[in-house]
mmCIF file of C-alpha atoms in Angstrom:
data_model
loop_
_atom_site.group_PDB
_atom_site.id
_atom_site.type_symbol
_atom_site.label_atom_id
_atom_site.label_comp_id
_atom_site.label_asym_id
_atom_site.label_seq_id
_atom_site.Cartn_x
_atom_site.Cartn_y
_atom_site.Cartn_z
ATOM 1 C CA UNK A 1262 -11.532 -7.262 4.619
ATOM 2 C CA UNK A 1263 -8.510 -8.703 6.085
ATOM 3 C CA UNK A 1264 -7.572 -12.474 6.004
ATOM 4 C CA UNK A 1265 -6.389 -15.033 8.266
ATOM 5 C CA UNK A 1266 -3.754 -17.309 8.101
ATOM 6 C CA UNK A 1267 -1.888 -19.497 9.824
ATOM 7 C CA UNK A 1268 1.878 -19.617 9.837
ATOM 8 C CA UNK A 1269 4.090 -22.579 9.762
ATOM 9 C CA UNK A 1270 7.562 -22.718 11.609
ATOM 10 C CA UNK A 1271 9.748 -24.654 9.891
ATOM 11 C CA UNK A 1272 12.142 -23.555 12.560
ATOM 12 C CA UNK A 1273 10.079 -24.965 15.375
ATOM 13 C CA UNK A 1274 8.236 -27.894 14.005
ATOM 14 C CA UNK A 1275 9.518 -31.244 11.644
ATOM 15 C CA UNK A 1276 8.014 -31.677 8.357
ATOM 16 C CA UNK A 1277 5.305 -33.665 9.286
ATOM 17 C CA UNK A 1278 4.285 -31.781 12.083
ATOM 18 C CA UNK A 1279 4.085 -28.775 9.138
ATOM 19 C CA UNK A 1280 1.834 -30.370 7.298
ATOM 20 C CA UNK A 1281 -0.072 -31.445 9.973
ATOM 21 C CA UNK A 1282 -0.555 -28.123 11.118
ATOM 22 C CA UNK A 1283 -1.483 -26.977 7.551
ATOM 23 C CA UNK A 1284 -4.501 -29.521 7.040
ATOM 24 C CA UNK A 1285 -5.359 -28.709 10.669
ATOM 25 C CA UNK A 1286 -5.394 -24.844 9.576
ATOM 26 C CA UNK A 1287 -8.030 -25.359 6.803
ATOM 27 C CA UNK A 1288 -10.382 -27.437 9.163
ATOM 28 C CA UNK A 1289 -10.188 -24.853 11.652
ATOM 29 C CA UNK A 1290 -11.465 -21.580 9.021
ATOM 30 C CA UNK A 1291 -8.004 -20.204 8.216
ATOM 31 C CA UNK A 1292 -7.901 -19.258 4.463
ATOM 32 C CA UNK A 1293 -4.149 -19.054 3.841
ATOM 33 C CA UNK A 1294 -0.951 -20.422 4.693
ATOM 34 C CA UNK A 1295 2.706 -18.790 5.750
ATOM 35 C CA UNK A 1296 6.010 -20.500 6.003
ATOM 36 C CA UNK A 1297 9.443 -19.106 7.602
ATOM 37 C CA UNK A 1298 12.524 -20.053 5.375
ATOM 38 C CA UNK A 1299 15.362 -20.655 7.758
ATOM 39 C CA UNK A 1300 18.574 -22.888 7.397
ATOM 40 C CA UNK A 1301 19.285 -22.209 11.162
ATOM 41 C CA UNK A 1302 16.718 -22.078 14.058
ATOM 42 C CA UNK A 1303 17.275 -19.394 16.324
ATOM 43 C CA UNK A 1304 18.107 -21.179 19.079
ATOM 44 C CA UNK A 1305 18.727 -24.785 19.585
ATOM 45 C CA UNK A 1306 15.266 -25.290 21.561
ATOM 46 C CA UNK A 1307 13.294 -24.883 18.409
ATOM 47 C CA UNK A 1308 15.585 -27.740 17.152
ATOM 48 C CA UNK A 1309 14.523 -27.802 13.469
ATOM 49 C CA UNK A 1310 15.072 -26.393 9.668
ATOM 50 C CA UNK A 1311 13.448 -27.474 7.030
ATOM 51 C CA UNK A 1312 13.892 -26.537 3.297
ATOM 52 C CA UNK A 1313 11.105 -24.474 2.583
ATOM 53 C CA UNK A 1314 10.584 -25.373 -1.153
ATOM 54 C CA UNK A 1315 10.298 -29.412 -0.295
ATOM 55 C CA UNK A 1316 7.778 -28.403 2.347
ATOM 56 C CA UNK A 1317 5.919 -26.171 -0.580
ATOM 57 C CA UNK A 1318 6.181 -28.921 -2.733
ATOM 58 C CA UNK A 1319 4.629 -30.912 0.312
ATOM 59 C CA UNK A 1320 1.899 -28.515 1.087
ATOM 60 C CA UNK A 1321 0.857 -28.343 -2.711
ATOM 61 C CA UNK A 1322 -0.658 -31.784 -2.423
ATOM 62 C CA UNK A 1323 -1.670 -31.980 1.088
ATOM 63 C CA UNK A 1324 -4.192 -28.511 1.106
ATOM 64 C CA UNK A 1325 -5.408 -26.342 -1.436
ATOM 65 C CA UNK A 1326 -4.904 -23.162 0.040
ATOM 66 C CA UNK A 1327 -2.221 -20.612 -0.918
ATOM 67 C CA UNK A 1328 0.737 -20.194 0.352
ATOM 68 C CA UNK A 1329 3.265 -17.423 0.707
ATOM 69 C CA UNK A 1330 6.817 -17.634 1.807
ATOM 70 C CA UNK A 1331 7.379 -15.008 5.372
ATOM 71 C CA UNK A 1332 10.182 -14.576 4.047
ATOM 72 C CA UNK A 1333 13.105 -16.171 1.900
ATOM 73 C CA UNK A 1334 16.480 -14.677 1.054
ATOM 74 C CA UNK A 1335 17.103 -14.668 -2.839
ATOM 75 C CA UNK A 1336 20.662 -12.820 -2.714
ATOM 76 C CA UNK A 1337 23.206 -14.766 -0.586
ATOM 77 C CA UNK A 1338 22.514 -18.564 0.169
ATOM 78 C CA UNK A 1339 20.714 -18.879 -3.209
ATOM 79 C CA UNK A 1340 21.512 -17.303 -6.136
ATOM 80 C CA UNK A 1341 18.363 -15.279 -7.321
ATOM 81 C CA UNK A 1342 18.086 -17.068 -10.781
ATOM 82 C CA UNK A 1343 18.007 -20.281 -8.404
ATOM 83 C CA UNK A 1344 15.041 -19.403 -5.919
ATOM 84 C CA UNK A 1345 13.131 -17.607 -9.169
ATOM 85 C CA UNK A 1346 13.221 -21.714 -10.450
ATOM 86 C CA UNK A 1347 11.750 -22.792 -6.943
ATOM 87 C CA UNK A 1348 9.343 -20.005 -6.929
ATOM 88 C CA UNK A 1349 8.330 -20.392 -10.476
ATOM 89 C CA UNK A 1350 7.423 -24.402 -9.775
ATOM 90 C CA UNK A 1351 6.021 -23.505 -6.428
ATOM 91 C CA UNK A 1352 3.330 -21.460 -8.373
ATOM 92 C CA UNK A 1353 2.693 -23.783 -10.794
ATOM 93 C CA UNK A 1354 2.109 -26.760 -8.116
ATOM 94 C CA UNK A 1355 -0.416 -24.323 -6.211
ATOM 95 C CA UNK A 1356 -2.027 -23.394 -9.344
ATOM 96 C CA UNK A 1357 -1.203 -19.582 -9.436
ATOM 97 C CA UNK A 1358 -1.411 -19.298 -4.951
ATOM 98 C CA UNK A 1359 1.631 -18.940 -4.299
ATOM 99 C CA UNK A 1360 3.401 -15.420 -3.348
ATOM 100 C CA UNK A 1361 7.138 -14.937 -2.520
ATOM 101 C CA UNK A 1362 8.276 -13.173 0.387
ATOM 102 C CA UNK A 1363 11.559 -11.893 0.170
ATOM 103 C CA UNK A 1364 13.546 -9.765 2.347
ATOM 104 C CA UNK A 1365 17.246 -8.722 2.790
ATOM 105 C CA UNK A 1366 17.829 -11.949 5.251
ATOM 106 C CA UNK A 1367 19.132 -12.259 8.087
ATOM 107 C CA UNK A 1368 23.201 -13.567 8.475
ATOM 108 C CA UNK A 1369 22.354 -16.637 11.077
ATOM 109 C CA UNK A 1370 21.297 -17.934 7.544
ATOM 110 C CA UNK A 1371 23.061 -16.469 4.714
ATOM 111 C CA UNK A 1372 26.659 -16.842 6.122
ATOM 112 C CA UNK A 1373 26.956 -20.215 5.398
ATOM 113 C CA UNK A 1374 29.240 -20.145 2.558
ATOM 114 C CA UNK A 1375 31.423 -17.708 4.277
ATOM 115 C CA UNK A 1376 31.063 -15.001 2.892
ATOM 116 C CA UNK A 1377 30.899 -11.538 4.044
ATOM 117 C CA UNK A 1378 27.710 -10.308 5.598
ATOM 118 C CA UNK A 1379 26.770 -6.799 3.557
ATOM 119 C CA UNK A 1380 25.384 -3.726 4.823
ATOM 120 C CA UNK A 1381 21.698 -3.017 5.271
ATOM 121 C CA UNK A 1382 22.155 -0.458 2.081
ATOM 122 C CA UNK A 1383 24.067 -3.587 0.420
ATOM 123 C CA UNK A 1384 21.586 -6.210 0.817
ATOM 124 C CA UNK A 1385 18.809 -3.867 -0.029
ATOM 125 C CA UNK A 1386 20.198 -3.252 -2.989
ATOM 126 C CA UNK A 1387 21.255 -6.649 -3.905
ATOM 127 C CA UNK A 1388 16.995 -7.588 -2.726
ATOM 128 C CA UNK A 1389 16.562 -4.936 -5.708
ATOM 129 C CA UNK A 1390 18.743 -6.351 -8.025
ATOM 130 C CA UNK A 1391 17.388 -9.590 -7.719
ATOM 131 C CA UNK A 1392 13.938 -9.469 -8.081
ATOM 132 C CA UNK A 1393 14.057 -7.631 -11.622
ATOM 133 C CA UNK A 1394 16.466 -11.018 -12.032
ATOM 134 C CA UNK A 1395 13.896 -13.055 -10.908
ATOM 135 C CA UNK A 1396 10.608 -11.189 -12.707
ATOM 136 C CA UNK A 1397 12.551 -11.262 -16.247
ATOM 137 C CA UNK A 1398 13.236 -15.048 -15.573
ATOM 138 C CA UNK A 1399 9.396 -15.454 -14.640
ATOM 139 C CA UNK A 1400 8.112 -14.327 -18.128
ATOM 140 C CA UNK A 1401 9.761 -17.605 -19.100
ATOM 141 C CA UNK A 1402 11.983 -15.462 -21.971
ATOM 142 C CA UNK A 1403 15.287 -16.176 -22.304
ATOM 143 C CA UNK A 1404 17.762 -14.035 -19.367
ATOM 144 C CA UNK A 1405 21.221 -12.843 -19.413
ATOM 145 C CA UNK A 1406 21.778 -10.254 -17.041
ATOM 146 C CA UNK A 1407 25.036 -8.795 -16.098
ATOM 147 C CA UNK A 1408 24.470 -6.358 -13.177
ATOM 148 C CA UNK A 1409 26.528 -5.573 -9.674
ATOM 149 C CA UNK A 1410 25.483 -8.202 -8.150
ATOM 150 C CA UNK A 1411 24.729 -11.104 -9.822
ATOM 151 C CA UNK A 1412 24.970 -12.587 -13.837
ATOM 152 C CA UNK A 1413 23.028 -14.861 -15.520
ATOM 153 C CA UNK A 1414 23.837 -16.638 -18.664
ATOM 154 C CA UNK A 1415 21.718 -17.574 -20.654
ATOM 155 C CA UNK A 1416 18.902 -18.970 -18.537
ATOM 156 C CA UNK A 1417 15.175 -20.042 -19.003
ATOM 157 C CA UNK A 1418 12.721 -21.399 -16.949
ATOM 158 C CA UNK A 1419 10.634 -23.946 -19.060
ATOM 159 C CA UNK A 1420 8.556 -24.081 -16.013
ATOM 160 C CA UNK A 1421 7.386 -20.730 -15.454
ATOM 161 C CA UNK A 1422 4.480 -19.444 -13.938
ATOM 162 C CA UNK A 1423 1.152 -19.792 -15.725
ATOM 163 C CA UNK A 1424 0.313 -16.530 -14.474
ATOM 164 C CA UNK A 1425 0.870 -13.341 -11.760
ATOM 165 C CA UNK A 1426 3.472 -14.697 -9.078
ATOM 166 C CA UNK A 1427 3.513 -11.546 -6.723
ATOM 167 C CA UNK A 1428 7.122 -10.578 -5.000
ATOM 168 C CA UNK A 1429 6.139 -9.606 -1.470
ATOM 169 C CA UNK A 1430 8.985 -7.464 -0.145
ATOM 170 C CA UNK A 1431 9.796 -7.615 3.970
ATOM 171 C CA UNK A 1432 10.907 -3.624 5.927
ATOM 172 C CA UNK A 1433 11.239 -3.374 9.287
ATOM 173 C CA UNK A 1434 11.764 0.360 9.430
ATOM 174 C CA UNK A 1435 10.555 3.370 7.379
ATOM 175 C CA UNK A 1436 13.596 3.456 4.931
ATOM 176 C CA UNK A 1437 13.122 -0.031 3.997
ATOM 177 C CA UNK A 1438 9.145 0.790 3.744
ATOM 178 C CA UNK A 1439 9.767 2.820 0.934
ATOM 179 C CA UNK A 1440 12.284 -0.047 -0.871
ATOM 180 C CA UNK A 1441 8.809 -2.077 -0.963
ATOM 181 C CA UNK A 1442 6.544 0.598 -1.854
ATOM 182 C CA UNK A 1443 8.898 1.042 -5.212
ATOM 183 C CA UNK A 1444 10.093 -2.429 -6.016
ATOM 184 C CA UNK A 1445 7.408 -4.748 -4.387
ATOM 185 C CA UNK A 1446 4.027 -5.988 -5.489
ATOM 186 C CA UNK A 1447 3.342 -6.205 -1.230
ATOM 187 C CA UNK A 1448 4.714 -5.341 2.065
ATOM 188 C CA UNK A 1449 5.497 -7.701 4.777
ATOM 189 C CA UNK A 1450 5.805 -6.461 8.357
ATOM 190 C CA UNK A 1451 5.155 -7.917 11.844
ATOM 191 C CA UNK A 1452 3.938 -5.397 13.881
ATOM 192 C CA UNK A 1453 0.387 -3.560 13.383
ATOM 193 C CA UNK A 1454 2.740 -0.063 12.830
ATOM 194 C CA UNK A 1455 0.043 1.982 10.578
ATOM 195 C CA UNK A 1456 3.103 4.382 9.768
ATOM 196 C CA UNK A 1457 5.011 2.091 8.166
ATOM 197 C CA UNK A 1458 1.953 1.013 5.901
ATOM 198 C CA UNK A 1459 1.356 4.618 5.124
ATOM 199 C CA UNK A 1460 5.447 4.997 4.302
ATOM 200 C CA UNK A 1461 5.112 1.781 1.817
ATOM 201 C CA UNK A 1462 1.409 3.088 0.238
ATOM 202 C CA UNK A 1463 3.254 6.821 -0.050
ATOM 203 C CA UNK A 1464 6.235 5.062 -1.939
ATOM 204 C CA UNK A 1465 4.558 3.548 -4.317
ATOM 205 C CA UNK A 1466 2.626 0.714 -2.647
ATOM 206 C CA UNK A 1467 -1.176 2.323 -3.021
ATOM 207 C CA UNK A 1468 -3.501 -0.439 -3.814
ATOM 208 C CA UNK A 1469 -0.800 -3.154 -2.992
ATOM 209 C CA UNK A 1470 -1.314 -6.024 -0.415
ATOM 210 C CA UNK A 1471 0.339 -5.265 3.269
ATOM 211 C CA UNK A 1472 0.682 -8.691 4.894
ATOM 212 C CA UNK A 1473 1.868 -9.461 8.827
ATOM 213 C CA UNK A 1474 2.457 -12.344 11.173
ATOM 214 C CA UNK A 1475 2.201 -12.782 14.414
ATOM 215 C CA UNK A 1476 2.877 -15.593 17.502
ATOM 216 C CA UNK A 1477 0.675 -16.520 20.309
ATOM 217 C CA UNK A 1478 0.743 -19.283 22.619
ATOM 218 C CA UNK A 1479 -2.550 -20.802 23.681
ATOM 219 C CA UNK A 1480 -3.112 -22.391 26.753
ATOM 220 C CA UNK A 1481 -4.887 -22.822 29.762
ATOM 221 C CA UNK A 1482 -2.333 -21.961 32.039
ATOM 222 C CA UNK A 1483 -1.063 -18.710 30.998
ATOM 223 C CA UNK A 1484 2.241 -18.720 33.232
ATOM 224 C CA UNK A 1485 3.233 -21.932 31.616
ATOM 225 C CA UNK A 1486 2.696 -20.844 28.376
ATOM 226 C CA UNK A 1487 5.252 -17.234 29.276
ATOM 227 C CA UNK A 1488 7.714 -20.152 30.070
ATOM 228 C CA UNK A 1489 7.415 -21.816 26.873
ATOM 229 C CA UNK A 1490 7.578 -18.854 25.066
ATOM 230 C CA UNK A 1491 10.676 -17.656 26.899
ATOM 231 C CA UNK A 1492 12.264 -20.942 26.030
ATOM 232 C CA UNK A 1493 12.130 -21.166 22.586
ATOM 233 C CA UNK A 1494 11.020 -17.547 21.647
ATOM 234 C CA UNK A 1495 13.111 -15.264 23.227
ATOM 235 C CA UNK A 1496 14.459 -14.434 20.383
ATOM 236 C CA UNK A 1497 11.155 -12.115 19.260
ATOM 237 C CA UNK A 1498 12.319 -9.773 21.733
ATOM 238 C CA UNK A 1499 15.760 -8.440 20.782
ATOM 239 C CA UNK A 1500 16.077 -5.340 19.632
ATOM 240 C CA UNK A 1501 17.518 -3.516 17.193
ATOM 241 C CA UNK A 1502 18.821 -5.446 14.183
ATOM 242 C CA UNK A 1503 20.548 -8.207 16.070
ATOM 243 C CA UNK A 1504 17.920 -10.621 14.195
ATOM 244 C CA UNK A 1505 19.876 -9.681 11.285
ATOM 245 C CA UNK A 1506 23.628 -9.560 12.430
ATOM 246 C CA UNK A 1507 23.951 -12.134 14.842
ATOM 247 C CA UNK A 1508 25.404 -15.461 12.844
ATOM 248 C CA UNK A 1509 24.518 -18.503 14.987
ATOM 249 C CA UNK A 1510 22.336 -19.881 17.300
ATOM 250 C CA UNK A 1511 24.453 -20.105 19.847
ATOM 251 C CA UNK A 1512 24.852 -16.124 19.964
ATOM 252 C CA UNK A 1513 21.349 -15.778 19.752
ATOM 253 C CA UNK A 1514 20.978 -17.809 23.011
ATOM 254 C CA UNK A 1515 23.707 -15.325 24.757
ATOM 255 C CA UNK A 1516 21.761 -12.535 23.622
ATOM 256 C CA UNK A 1517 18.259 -14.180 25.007
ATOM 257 C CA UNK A 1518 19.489 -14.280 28.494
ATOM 258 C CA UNK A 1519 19.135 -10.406 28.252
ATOM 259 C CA UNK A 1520 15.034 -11.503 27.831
ATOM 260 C CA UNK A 1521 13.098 -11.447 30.969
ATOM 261 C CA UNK A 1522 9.787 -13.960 31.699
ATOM 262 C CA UNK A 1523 8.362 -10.138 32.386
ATOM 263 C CA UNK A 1524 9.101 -8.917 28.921
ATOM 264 C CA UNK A 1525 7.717 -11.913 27.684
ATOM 265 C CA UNK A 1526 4.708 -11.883 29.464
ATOM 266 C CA UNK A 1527 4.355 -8.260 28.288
ATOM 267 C CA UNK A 1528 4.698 -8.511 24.834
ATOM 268 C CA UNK A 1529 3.451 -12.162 23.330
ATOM 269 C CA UNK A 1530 -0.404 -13.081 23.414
ATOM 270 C CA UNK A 1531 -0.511 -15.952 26.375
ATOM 271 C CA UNK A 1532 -3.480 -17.979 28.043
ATOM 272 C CA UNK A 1533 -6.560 -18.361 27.011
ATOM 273 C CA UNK A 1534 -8.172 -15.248 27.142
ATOM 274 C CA UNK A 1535 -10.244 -14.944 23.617
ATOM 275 C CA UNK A 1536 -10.443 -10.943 23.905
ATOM 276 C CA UNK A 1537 -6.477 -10.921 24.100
ATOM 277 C CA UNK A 1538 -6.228 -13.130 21.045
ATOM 278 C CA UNK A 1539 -9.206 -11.343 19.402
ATOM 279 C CA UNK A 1540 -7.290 -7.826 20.213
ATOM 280 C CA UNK A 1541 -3.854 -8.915 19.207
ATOM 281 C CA UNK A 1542 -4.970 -9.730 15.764
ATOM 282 C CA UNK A 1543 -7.729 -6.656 15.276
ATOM 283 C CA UNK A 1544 -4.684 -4.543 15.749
ATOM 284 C CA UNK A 1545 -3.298 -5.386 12.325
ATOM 285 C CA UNK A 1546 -6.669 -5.042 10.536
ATOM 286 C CA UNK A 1547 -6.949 -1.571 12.427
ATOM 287 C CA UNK A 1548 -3.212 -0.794 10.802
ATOM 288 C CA UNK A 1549 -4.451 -1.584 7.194
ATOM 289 C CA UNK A 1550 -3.338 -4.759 6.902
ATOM 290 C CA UNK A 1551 -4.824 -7.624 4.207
ATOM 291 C CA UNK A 1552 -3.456 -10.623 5.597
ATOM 292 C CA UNK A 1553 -2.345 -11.532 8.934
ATOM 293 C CA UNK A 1554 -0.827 -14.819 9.984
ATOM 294 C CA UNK A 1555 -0.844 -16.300 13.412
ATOM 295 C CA UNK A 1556 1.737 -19.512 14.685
ATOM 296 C CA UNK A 1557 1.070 -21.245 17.594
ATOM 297 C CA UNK A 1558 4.304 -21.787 19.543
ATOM 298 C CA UNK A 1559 4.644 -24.993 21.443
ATOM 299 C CA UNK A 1560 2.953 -28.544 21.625
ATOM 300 C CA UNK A 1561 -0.186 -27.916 22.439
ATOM 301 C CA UNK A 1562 -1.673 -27.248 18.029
ATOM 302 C CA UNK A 1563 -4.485 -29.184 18.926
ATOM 303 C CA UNK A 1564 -5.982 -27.164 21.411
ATOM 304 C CA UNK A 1565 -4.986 -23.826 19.413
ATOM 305 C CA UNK A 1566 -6.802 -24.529 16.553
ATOM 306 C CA UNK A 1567 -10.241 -25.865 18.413
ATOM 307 C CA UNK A 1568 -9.934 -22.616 20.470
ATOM 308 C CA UNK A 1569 -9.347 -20.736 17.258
ATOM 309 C CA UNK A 1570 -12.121 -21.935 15.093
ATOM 310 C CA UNK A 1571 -15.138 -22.194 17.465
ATOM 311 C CA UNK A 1572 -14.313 -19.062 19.464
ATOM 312 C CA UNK A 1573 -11.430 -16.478 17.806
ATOM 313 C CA UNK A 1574 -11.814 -16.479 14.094
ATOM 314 C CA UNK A 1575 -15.664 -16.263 14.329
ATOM 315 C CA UNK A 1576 -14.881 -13.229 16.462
ATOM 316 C CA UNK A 1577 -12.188 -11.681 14.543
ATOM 317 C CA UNK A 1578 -15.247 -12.033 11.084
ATOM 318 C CA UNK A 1579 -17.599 -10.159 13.256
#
């Protein structure tokens, strides 16, 4: 039976209003939590950037539900032996909830240091060469590893993970499907695409956890709520692989102006209309997914998560 959860912006939202939004999740019925990992927002509207692993560290204490990272980067702006140490004591502050989402990143956050941004076929196989990094690391043994990629001396993590900590790997299209059916212990994806679950379960993901996200905006007036969305959302809309090419805010807002309210409107979950929400959601459970998480986007969290316990998550459980 699939699972909801809610998902946390730290792109959107300041650290308290992330853990606010977490405790305010478990009241309302959801059973798991999602965080972004971004050193950038995508535009300057969102206006925030949290490090993920403080707010981890931060959500350990303030909820007890798990948590799973949608996604981190473990090959560019962190060396993988580096985020396999923040995993490892993520999982051992959560007691054992804690997955790690990783995908081949995107460049708004990765370029930082200056280097050069890779090829898909280059990141992917950097993604591969760093999670056997980072599951020989886990075992708490002692690593050296001198691949392609990346070496690692001599390393140990005396705090290692007490037991399974899952690697969750992110696709976006059918050849990166199959990179998570073979190296990942789940797929992450954010649209209900059944064929892309049936590329990862055909590559080696059978039996394997498919996980999604999703945003919405509650509200009572739906046409505000398109506006909102088109403000500091836009970004959901471009096409292609822009998401992972385009290096700074300020060239995703260039590229937003492309974005019409009307596309908006078309394509994000609006208003107040439980059946919308209700179908938005049962879409992913239809597609064979086991966990999906929802964000609200904008101000208005109170109202989203009333709205969501008493009348959408009692629906969705039906």
């Amino acid at each position: 039976m699939t699972e909801y959860g809610y998902f946390l912006s730290c792109e959107e939202f300041t650290p308290d209003e992330l853990i606010d939004q977490a405790r305010r999740a478990r009241q309302a019925g959801f059973t798991r939590l999602a965080i972004s990992d971004h050193f950038h927002p995508w535009n300057d509207a969102q206006g925030n950037s949290a490090f993920v692993w403080s707010m981890i560290g931060a959500l350990s204490r303030a909820v007890d539900l798990p948590v799973t990272t949608l996604v981190t980067c473990p090959t560019v702006r962190l060396h993988p032996a580096v985020t396999a140490q923040a995993a490892a004591t993520s999982s051992v502050l959560l007691g054992e909830r804690f997955a790690l989402g990783v995908g081949t990143g995107e460049a708004l956050n990765e370029h930082i240091h200056g280097d050069a941004w890779p090829s898909f076929d280059q990141r992917a196989e950097m993604l591969e060469e760093a999670i056997e990094v980072m599951r020989e690391l886990f075992t708490g043994d002692l690593v050296s590893h001198h691949g392609r990629h990346y070496t690692v001396d001599n390393a140990r993590l005396y705090t290692a993970p007490e037991g399974p900590l899952p690697v969750y790997v992110s696709a976006f299209g059918p050849k990166a499907a199959e990179l998570a059916g073979r190296i990942g212990d789940g797929f992450v994806t954010m649209t209900p695409d059944s064929d892309l679950v049936s590329a990862f379960r055909e590559s080696g993901g059978a039996g394997k956890k498919v996980v999604g996200g999703v945003k919405v905006c509650w509200s009572g007036d739906r046409d505000k709520a398109v506006h909102l969305v088109h403000r500091l959302w836009p970004t959901e809309l471009l096409p292609g692989e822009l998401a992972q090419l385009l290096p700074t805010p300020a060239h995703f807002e260039q590229a937003s102006e492309l974005v019409t309210l009307e596309a908006v409107a078309d394509a994000v979950t609006c208003g107040d209309d439980v059946d919308e929400h209700v179908e938005t959601l049962s879409a992913y459970a239809r597609a064979g997914f086991d966990e999906v998480y929802v964000g609200q986007i904008g101000p208005d969290q109170e109202v989203f998560f009333d709205s969501y316990q008493e009348l959408v998550l009692p629906a969705l459980r039906r």
